[in-house]
Amino acid sequence: MKTTDFDPQAFKSYFPALADDSIHYLDNAATTQKPASVIEAFSAYYSSTVGNAHRGSHRFSRAATETIESCRHRCAEFINAENANTMVFTQSCTAALNTLAKGLAENLQAGDEIILSLLEHHANLIPWQEVAEKKQLKLKFLPLKNGQLDWQAAKPLISDKTRIVSITACSNTLGCSSQLGELKKLLPKHCTFIVDAAQAIAHQQIDVQELECDFLCFSAHKMFGPEGLGILYGKQERLNDLPPLLSGGGMIQQVSLQNSSYLNAPHRFEAGSPATANVAAFSAALQFFKQWPLTQMQQHINDLCEQAHHRLSEFSELTLFSQANNTAAIVCFSLQQQELNIELADYLDQNGIAIRHGHHCTQPLLQELGQSSLLRASIAPYNQLNDIEALVNACAEFLSAQEQIKSETELSSNELDSKRAEEIKRAKSWQQRQKQLILWGKNISTKKDIQQAHLLIPGCESALWLEAKRGDGHWHFRHDSDARLIRGISALILSWVEGASSQEITDFDFTKAIDELQLKNYLSPSRSNGVYSLVEHLQNLAKD
Ligand code: PLP
């Protein structure tokens, strides 16, 4: 490790949520923890000066207005915007991207083209898909080359119909930067250039004038600020030409019964009472962030990221998808047996290590990479070597436990064996129960014939397919999932009602049975939702 003059321990001491050293928070690309000054600013606003900004002449309203407008100035300074009027507060980065897609599309014609990339977060994809469908626009995508955005591939994609290019500055899944400067040089003048800086904002000095972008957006919560606040930057003349997504109070110049005129930016985009506490907290986050040396912080997290890549690359059971020196300090990996990813994420969670599992809101990217899920550890300046060690050691423990499970053999050929359910009930701890469920899941056969969209049970993090058939008044089930644990849990639930009549299913107390096994205490909400939607599906079948 290289030494730097940034002190991560001093940095960490400002974060109350990280006071417990047994916590290893490595999900910073999803959201960052908050320093005390941000929490205090939020609570100070509610403790003393609540008022509705821009809505009154009394001192409380004036103070709220001052809170918002001073933060606007700070934001403008932070990204070197021309002036504070170019900064719009939104609910999130997602809301900012929706404002752009829906507003800009109003002036587009059928056949016009929009260029995005394979790296985009769903927030910078779905709004464009919606407007493309509505207005018959064409979406084109910059491909990847060696795990990075291939900006040179923009050349053949650009045509005289290209109207908008909207690209992430930094991938939330792989952490790589998009070389926006190079890309910008290829774009024709008439083309609107949008930058999604949601990930880049905490890792790179963003200068909108240097980037020469028309619009840029990010969220406060990814840079130690509060949730529920996004920032939309736009060149002033572009913002004033853009129709707002929301209309109502606070954004108008004049209103009559039949029509209204709107204020200029930024207020034309801020209809409704503002989230002043969030803005106050974000001001504190900007002040906090500015105190620390960005280059050294970046060096620190890059060192940790390299270390994590180096250590994880020693496991032959695991594939790394991110590059060791990526901008956002992301460690993106998968077990070769992809169905175990979800179990590893659970195991890490049980050991106080928070990483993200799933598609990271980039499903097309995962399809390109041939993955159904990825694991992502994402590093922030408060992380230290012990967090990386905890991650690596827990991965090693998990993998060695898998070796043991591999050697255990199937006991019963009946997949929905009720005797097995009884054994699970008798398990003394969740760990033991989980192991039994995993073993059960491991021995459920793959059933390609039922892996069909109409048999998919919604609401579960993993795919779960169920085929239900009724013969002689009794129900029989076949199921499959892309995760062993889910196959096992579903087998357990289905074993309760295999061969039952509709009346018996209706009478069965699923909630009691699930509570008795304490299943929901140990399953992440996205998975316990899946369990409940399976139950709901069974109850609905029985009703028909
Ligand atoms: N863009 C990128 C690259 C992201 O990583 C995210 C969130 O993870 C978003 C957009 C959406 O941000 P938010 O959920 O804060 O609206």
Tab-separated table of C-alpha atoms in Angstrom, residues 60-374:
chain	number	residue	atom	x	y	z
A	60	PHE	CA	-38.943	31.586	8.935
A	61	SER	CA	-39.779	31.634	5.275
A	62	ARG	CA	-36.888	34.031	4.634
A	63	ALA	CA	-34.502	31.729	6.483
A	64	ALA	CA	-35.668	28.705	4.461
A	65	THR	CA	-35.264	30.698	1.242
A	66	GLU	CA	-31.753	31.648	2.297
A	67	THR	CA	-30.956	27.986	3.083
A	68	ILE	CA	-32.020	26.932	-0.397
A	69	GLU	CA	-30.459	29.758	-2.353
A	70	SER	CA	-27.140	29.592	-0.504
A	71	CYS	CA	-26.943	25.858	-1.191
A	72	ARG	CA	-27.630	26.581	-4.856
A	73	HIS	CA	-24.597	28.867	-4.908
A	74	ARG	CA	-22.484	26.206	-3.181
A	75	CYS	CA	-23.566	23.587	-5.717
A	76	ALA	CA	-22.742	25.905	-8.616
A	77	GLU	CA	-19.307	26.494	-7.160
A	78	PHE	CA	-18.821	22.772	-6.556
A	79	ILE	CA	-19.219	21.839	-10.227
A	80	ASN	CA	-17.981	25.169	-11.608
A	81	ALA	CA	-21.343	26.110	-13.136
A	82	GLU	CA	-21.696	29.532	-14.781
A	83	ASN	CA	-24.076	30.753	-12.076
A	84	ALA	CA	-26.512	29.523	-9.424
A	85	ASN	CA	-29.535	29.780	-11.737
A	86	THR	CA	-28.210	26.800	-13.651
A	87	MET	CA	-28.729	24.554	-10.615
A	88	VAL	CA	-32.127	22.917	-10.127
A	89	PHE	CA	-33.082	20.902	-7.054
A	90	THR	CA	-35.003	17.747	-7.876
A	91	GLN	CA	-36.064	14.734	-5.863
A	92	SER	CA	-33.205	12.559	-7.155
A	93	CYS	CA	-30.861	12.001	-10.050
A	94	THR	CA	-33.608	9.774	-11.456
A	95	ALA	CA	-36.083	12.672	-11.305
A	96	ALA	CA	-33.550	14.929	-13.051
A	97	LEU	CA	-33.074	12.396	-15.879
A	98	ASN	CA	-36.839	12.017	-16.223
A	99	THR	CA	-37.196	15.800	-16.430
A	100	LEU	CA	-34.663	15.828	-19.255
A	101	ALA	CA	-36.030	12.871	-21.210
A	102	LYS	CA	-39.633	13.966	-21.006
A	103	GLY	CA	-38.902	17.654	-21.518
A	104	LEU	CA	-36.431	17.341	-24.384
A	105	ALA	CA	-38.529	14.754	-26.232
A	106	GLU	CA	-41.321	17.286	-26.658
A	107	ASN	CA	-39.272	18.980	-29.346
A	108	LEU	CA	-38.141	15.789	-31.079
A	109	GLN	CA	-39.606	14.304	-34.264
A	110	ALA	CA	-40.215	10.675	-35.247
A	111	GLY	CA	-36.934	9.180	-36.494
A	112	ASP	CA	-34.714	11.421	-34.346
A	113	GLU	CA	-31.940	9.516	-32.618
A	114	ILE	CA	-30.644	9.325	-29.053
A	115	ILE	CA	-27.311	7.745	-28.156
A	116	LEU	CA	-26.895	6.047	-24.772
A	117	SER	CA	-24.453	3.340	-23.736
A	118	LEU	CA	-24.455	-0.246	-22.532
A	119	LEU	CA	-23.231	0.982	-19.158
A	120	GLU	CA	-26.282	3.074	-18.319
A	121	HIS	CA	-28.133	2.776	-15.042
A	122	HIS	CA	-31.847	2.141	-15.642
A	123	ALA	CA	-32.427	5.766	-14.590
A	124	ASN	CA	-30.657	6.857	-17.772
A	125	LEU	CA	-32.316	4.256	-19.949
A	126	ILE	CA	-35.967	3.701	-19.094
A	127	PRO	CA	-37.078	7.378	-19.369
A	128	TRP	CA	-35.521	7.424	-22.867
A	129	GLN	CA	-37.212	4.143	-23.780
A	130	GLU	CA	-40.538	5.636	-22.745
A	131	VAL	CA	-40.172	8.764	-24.852
A	132	ALA	CA	-38.700	6.769	-27.737
A	133	GLU	CA	-41.777	4.591	-27.842
A	134	LYS	CA	-44.155	7.506	-27.556
A	135	LYS	CA	-42.502	9.653	-30.232
A	136	GLN	CA	-40.983	6.921	-32.432
A	137	LEU	CA	-37.420	7.920	-31.704
A	138	LYS	CA	-34.491	5.613	-32.250
A	139	LEU	CA	-32.189	4.585	-29.377
A	140	LYS	CA	-28.591	3.653	-30.197
A	141	PHE	CA	-26.019	2.305	-27.764
A	142	LEU	CA	-22.299	2.794	-27.392
A	143	PRO	CA	-20.739	-0.647	-26.909
A	144	LEU	CA	-18.011	-1.823	-24.533
A	145	LYS	CA	-14.448	-2.751	-25.379
A	146	ASN	CA	-12.262	-4.563	-22.833
A	147	GLY	CA	-14.688	-3.785	-20.029
A	148	GLN	CA	-14.736	-0.014	-20.791
A	149	LEU	CA	-16.996	2.232	-22.783
A	150	ASP	CA	-15.833	2.287	-26.407
A	151	TRP	CA	-16.244	6.033	-27.038
A	152	GLN	CA	-14.600	5.694	-30.465
A	153	ALA	CA	-17.569	3.610	-31.538
A	154	ALA	CA	-19.633	6.812	-31.333
A	155	LYS	CA	-18.416	7.881	-34.794
A	156	PRO	CA	-20.439	5.375	-36.838
A	157	LEU	CA	-23.440	5.824	-34.519
A	158	ILE	CA	-23.699	9.581	-35.035
A	159	SER	CA	-25.890	10.706	-37.911
A	160	ASP	CA	-27.599	13.928	-38.917
A	161	LYS	CA	-30.562	12.666	-36.907
A	162	THR	CA	-28.628	12.408	-33.624
A	163	ARG	CA	-30.279	14.860	-31.241
A	164	ILE	CA	-29.198	13.712	-27.780
A	165	VAL	CA	-26.257	11.849	-26.274
A	166	SER	CA	-26.796	10.926	-22.631
A	167	ILE	CA	-23.958	9.013	-20.985
A	168	THR	CA	-22.858	8.083	-17.522
A	169	ALA	CA	-19.574	9.667	-16.441
A	170	CYS	CA	-18.757	6.545	-14.475
A	171	SER	CA	-20.363	3.102	-14.389
A	172	ASN	CA	-22.116	2.149	-11.161
A	173	THR	CA	-21.510	-1.540	-11.893
A	174	LEU	CA	-17.931	-1.641	-13.204
A	175	GLY	CA	-16.636	1.689	-11.880
A	176	CYS	CA	-14.994	2.632	-15.192
A	177	SER	CA	-15.026	6.225	-16.465
A	178	SER	CA	-16.420	7.119	-19.847
A	179	GLN	CA	-13.773	9.497	-21.279
A	180	LEU	CA	-16.417	12.106	-21.869
A	181	GLY	CA	-13.901	14.682	-23.119
A	182	GLU	CA	-12.994	12.437	-26.073
A	183	LEU	CA	-16.613	11.600	-26.730
A	184	LYS	CA	-17.649	15.250	-26.668
A	185	LYS	CA	-15.122	16.058	-29.424
A	186	LEU	CA	-16.949	13.674	-31.761
A	187	LEU	CA	-20.397	15.167	-31.195
A	188	PRO	CA	-21.908	17.592	-33.664
A	189	LYS	CA	-22.808	21.062	-32.319
A	190	HIS	CA	-26.571	20.561	-32.649
A	191	CYS	CA	-26.488	17.517	-30.365
A	192	THR	CA	-27.563	17.858	-26.703
A	193	PHE	CA	-24.919	16.374	-24.420
A	194	ILE	CA	-26.121	15.023	-21.057
A	195	VAL	CA	-23.901	13.611	-18.338
A	196	ASP	CA	-25.143	11.298	-15.604
A	197	ALA	CA	-22.671	12.084	-12.819
A	198	ALA	CA	-24.409	10.068	-10.062
A	199	GLN	CA	-21.325	7.910	-9.465
A	200	ALA	CA	-18.614	10.279	-10.649
A	201	ILE	CA	-19.614	13.080	-8.291
A	202	ALA	CA	-17.897	11.575	-5.221
A	203	HIS	CA	-14.777	10.556	-7.139
A	204	GLN	CA	-13.907	13.157	-9.725
A	205	GLN	CA	-13.623	16.909	-9.826
A	206	ILE	CA	-16.612	17.747	-12.001
A	207	ASP	CA	-16.319	20.936	-14.048
A	208	VAL	CA	-19.355	21.435	-16.249
A	209	GLN	CA	-17.728	24.204	-18.242
A	210	GLU	CA	-14.737	22.053	-19.041
A	211	LEU	CA	-17.014	19.111	-19.889
A	212	GLU	CA	-19.035	21.444	-22.147
A	213	CYS	CA	-22.164	19.480	-21.345
A	214	ASP	CA	-25.649	20.907	-21.784
A	215	PHE	CA	-27.017	19.110	-18.739
A	216	LEU	CA	-25.589	17.088	-15.869
A	217	CYS	CA	-27.251	15.395	-12.923
A	218	PHE	CA	-26.419	13.665	-9.695
A	219	SER	CA	-27.860	12.759	-6.287
A	220	ALA	CA	-26.815	14.218	-2.936
A	221	HIS	CA	-26.908	10.875	-1.116
A	222	LYS	CA	-23.979	9.376	-3.016
A	223	MET	CA	-21.634	12.075	-1.732
A	224	PHE	CA	-22.422	11.964	2.009
A	225	GLY	CA	-25.521	14.128	1.614
A	226	PRO	CA	-29.177	13.361	2.367
A	227	GLU	CA	-31.549	11.105	0.482
A	228	GLY	CA	-34.401	12.670	-1.469
A	229	LEU	CA	-32.387	15.361	-3.220
A	230	GLY	CA	-31.084	15.416	-6.763
A	231	ILE	CA	-29.301	18.136	-8.673
A	232	LEU	CA	-29.921	19.027	-12.278
A	233	TYR	CA	-27.445	21.363	-13.896
A	234	GLY	CA	-28.322	22.904	-17.261
A	235	LYS	CA	-26.984	25.706	-19.388
A	236	GLN	CA	-29.250	28.593	-18.609
A	237	GLU	CA	-30.742	29.055	-22.082
A	238	ARG	CA	-31.308	25.294	-22.381
A	239	LEU	CA	-33.120	25.160	-19.032
A	240	ASN	CA	-35.301	28.105	-19.957
A	241	ASP	CA	-36.334	26.270	-23.146
A	242	LEU	CA	-37.148	23.042	-21.356
A	243	PRO	CA	-40.735	22.233	-20.335
A	244	PRO	CA	-40.921	21.331	-16.620
A	245	LEU	CA	-41.936	17.830	-15.545
A	246	LEU	CA	-44.120	19.121	-12.709
A	247	SER	CA	-46.230	22.237	-12.507
A	248	GLY	CA	-48.061	23.962	-9.665
A	249	GLY	CA	-47.128	26.290	-6.834
A	250	GLY	CA	-43.796	28.071	-6.712
A	251	MET	CA	-42.944	27.868	-10.442
A	252	ILE	CA	-45.311	30.386	-11.995
A	253	GLN	CA	-45.120	33.971	-13.158
A	254	GLN	CA	-48.828	34.523	-13.747
A	255	VAL	CA	-51.883	32.286	-13.540
A	256	SER	CA	-55.375	32.819	-14.949
A	257	LEU	CA	-58.227	30.341	-15.123
A	258	GLN	CA	-57.319	29.180	-18.612
A	259	ASN	CA	-53.528	29.454	-18.758
A	260	SER	CA	-50.327	30.242	-16.916
A	261	SER	CA	-46.826	31.503	-17.543
A	262	TYR	CA	-43.798	30.080	-15.809
A	263	LEU	CA	-40.748	31.488	-14.101
A	264	ASN	CA	-37.317	31.010	-15.603
A	265	ALA	CA	-34.931	28.351	-14.337
A	266	PRO	CA	-34.274	27.193	-11.713
A	267	HIS	CA	-37.675	27.839	-10.123
A	268	ARG	CA	-39.726	26.691	-13.097
A	269	PHE	CA	-38.528	23.138	-12.260
A	270	GLU	CA	-39.201	23.317	-8.543
A	271	ALA	CA	-42.985	23.144	-8.286
A	272	GLY	CA	-44.335	22.379	-4.832
A	273	SER	CA	-42.947	23.038	-1.365
A	274	PRO	CA	-39.215	22.338	-1.340
A	275	ALA	CA	-37.337	19.761	0.758
A	276	THR	CA	-35.538	22.446	2.769
A	277	ALA	CA	-34.142	20.088	5.443
A	278	ASN	CA	-32.517	18.018	2.698
A	279	VAL	CA	-31.073	21.125	1.102
A	280	ALA	CA	-29.711	22.298	4.472
A	281	ALA	CA	-28.132	18.882	4.974
A	282	PHE	CA	-26.675	18.939	1.475
A	283	SER	CA	-25.071	22.318	2.135
A	284	ALA	CA	-23.360	20.700	5.113
A	285	ALA	CA	-22.299	17.739	2.940
A	286	LEU	CA	-20.742	20.072	0.373
A	287	GLN	CA	-18.833	21.882	3.115
A	288	PHE	CA	-17.708	18.592	4.632
A	289	PHE	CA	-16.601	17.172	1.281
A	290	LYS	CA	-14.621	20.274	0.351
A	291	GLN	CA	-12.484	20.046	3.505
A	292	TRP	CA	-10.791	16.845	2.350
A	293	PRO	CA	-8.151	16.447	-0.339
A	294	LEU	CA	-9.909	14.720	-3.238
A	295	THR	CA	-6.716	13.457	-4.909
A	296	GLN	CA	-5.443	11.814	-1.731
A	297	MET	CA	-8.855	10.376	-0.874
A	298	GLN	CA	-9.018	8.937	-4.352
A	299	GLN	CA	-5.511	7.502	-3.949
A	300	HIS	CA	-6.564	5.874	-0.682
A	301	ILE	CA	-9.664	4.201	-2.127
A	302	ASN	CA	-7.767	3.183	-5.278
A	303	ASP	CA	-5.163	1.441	-3.112
A	304	LEU	CA	-7.898	-0.451	-1.270
A	305	CYS	CA	-9.584	-1.303	-4.546
A	306	GLU	CA	-6.354	-2.688	-5.992
A	307	GLN	CA	-5.771	-4.675	-2.840
A	308	ALA	CA	-9.280	-6.156	-3.002
A	309	HIS	CA	-8.834	-7.095	-6.669
A	310	HIS	CA	-5.472	-8.654	-5.938
A	311	ARG	CA	-6.753	-10.747	-3.009
A	312	LEU	CA	-10.004	-11.824	-4.669
A	313	SER	CA	-8.182	-12.779	-7.870
A	314	GLU	CA	-6.538	-15.552	-5.836
A	315	PHE	CA	-9.858	-17.436	-5.593
A	316	SER	CA	-10.273	-19.686	-8.611
A	317	GLU	CA	-14.028	-19.988	-7.904
A	318	LEU	CA	-14.556	-16.299	-8.585
A	319	THR	CA	-14.419	-14.008	-11.644
A	320	LEU	CA	-13.676	-10.283	-11.384
A	321	PHE	CA	-15.506	-7.991	-13.791
A	322	SER	CA	-14.107	-4.610	-12.715
A	323	GLN	CA	-10.578	-3.421	-13.355
A	324	ALA	CA	-8.372	-2.861	-10.320
A	325	ASN	CA	-7.771	0.824	-11.063
A	326	ASN	CA	-11.338	1.954	-11.801
A	327	THR	CA	-12.552	5.446	-10.918
A	328	ALA	CA	-15.352	4.616	-8.497
A	329	ALA	CA	-13.342	2.058	-6.449
A	330	ILE	CA	-15.755	-0.712	-7.319
A	331	VAL	CA	-14.972	-4.386	-6.925
A	332	CYS	CA	-17.403	-6.211	-9.159
A	333	PHE	CA	-17.300	-9.984	-9.146
A	334	SER	CA	-19.258	-13.172	-9.427
A	335	LEU	CA	-18.825	-16.715	-8.264
A	336	GLN	CA	-18.465	-19.010	-11.224
A	337	GLN	CA	-21.486	-20.815	-9.860
A	338	GLN	CA	-23.670	-17.729	-10.254
A	339	GLU	CA	-26.537	-19.150	-8.254
A	340	LEU	CA	-24.351	-18.915	-5.148
A	341	ASN	CA	-23.875	-15.149	-5.440
A	342	ILE	CA	-27.009	-14.444	-3.455
A	343	GLU	CA	-25.916	-16.846	-0.717
A	344	LEU	CA	-22.494	-15.252	-0.506
A	345	ALA	CA	-24.124	-11.796	-0.172
A	346	ASP	CA	-26.248	-13.194	2.661
A	347	TYR	CA	-23.250	-14.776	4.328
A	348	LEU	CA	-21.346	-11.489	4.156
A	349	ASP	CA	-24.341	-9.688	5.634
A	350	GLN	CA	-24.436	-12.159	8.533
A	351	ASN	CA	-20.809	-11.164	9.147
A	352	GLY	CA	-21.489	-7.431	9.154
A	353	ILE	CA	-20.195	-6.881	5.605
A	354	ALA	CA	-22.564	-4.896	3.408
A	355	ILE	CA	-22.067	-5.346	-0.317
A	356	ARG	CA	-24.632	-5.306	-3.090
A	357	HIS	CA	-25.908	-8.307	-4.991
A	358	GLY	CA	-28.112	-8.305	-8.083
A	359	HIS	CA	-28.300	-6.477	-11.381
A	360	HIS	CA	-27.353	-3.048	-9.972
A	361	CYS	CA	-30.062	-1.428	-12.136
A	362	THR	CA	-28.019	-2.285	-15.220
A	363	GLN	CA	-29.766	-5.355	-16.600
A	364	PRO	CA	-28.666	-4.811	-20.228
A	365	LEU	CA	-25.041	-4.636	-19.068
A	366	LEU	CA	-25.425	-7.917	-17.180
A	367	GLN	CA	-26.962	-9.496	-20.274
A	368	GLU	CA	-23.940	-8.317	-22.258
A	369	LEU	CA	-21.645	-9.855	-19.634
A	370	GLY	CA	-23.652	-13.093	-19.601
A	371	GLN	CA	-24.451	-12.746	-15.904
A	372	SER	CA	-27.731	-13.161	-14.060
A	373	SER	CA	-26.267	-11.368	-11.031
A	374	LEU	CA	-23.100	-9.658	-9.875
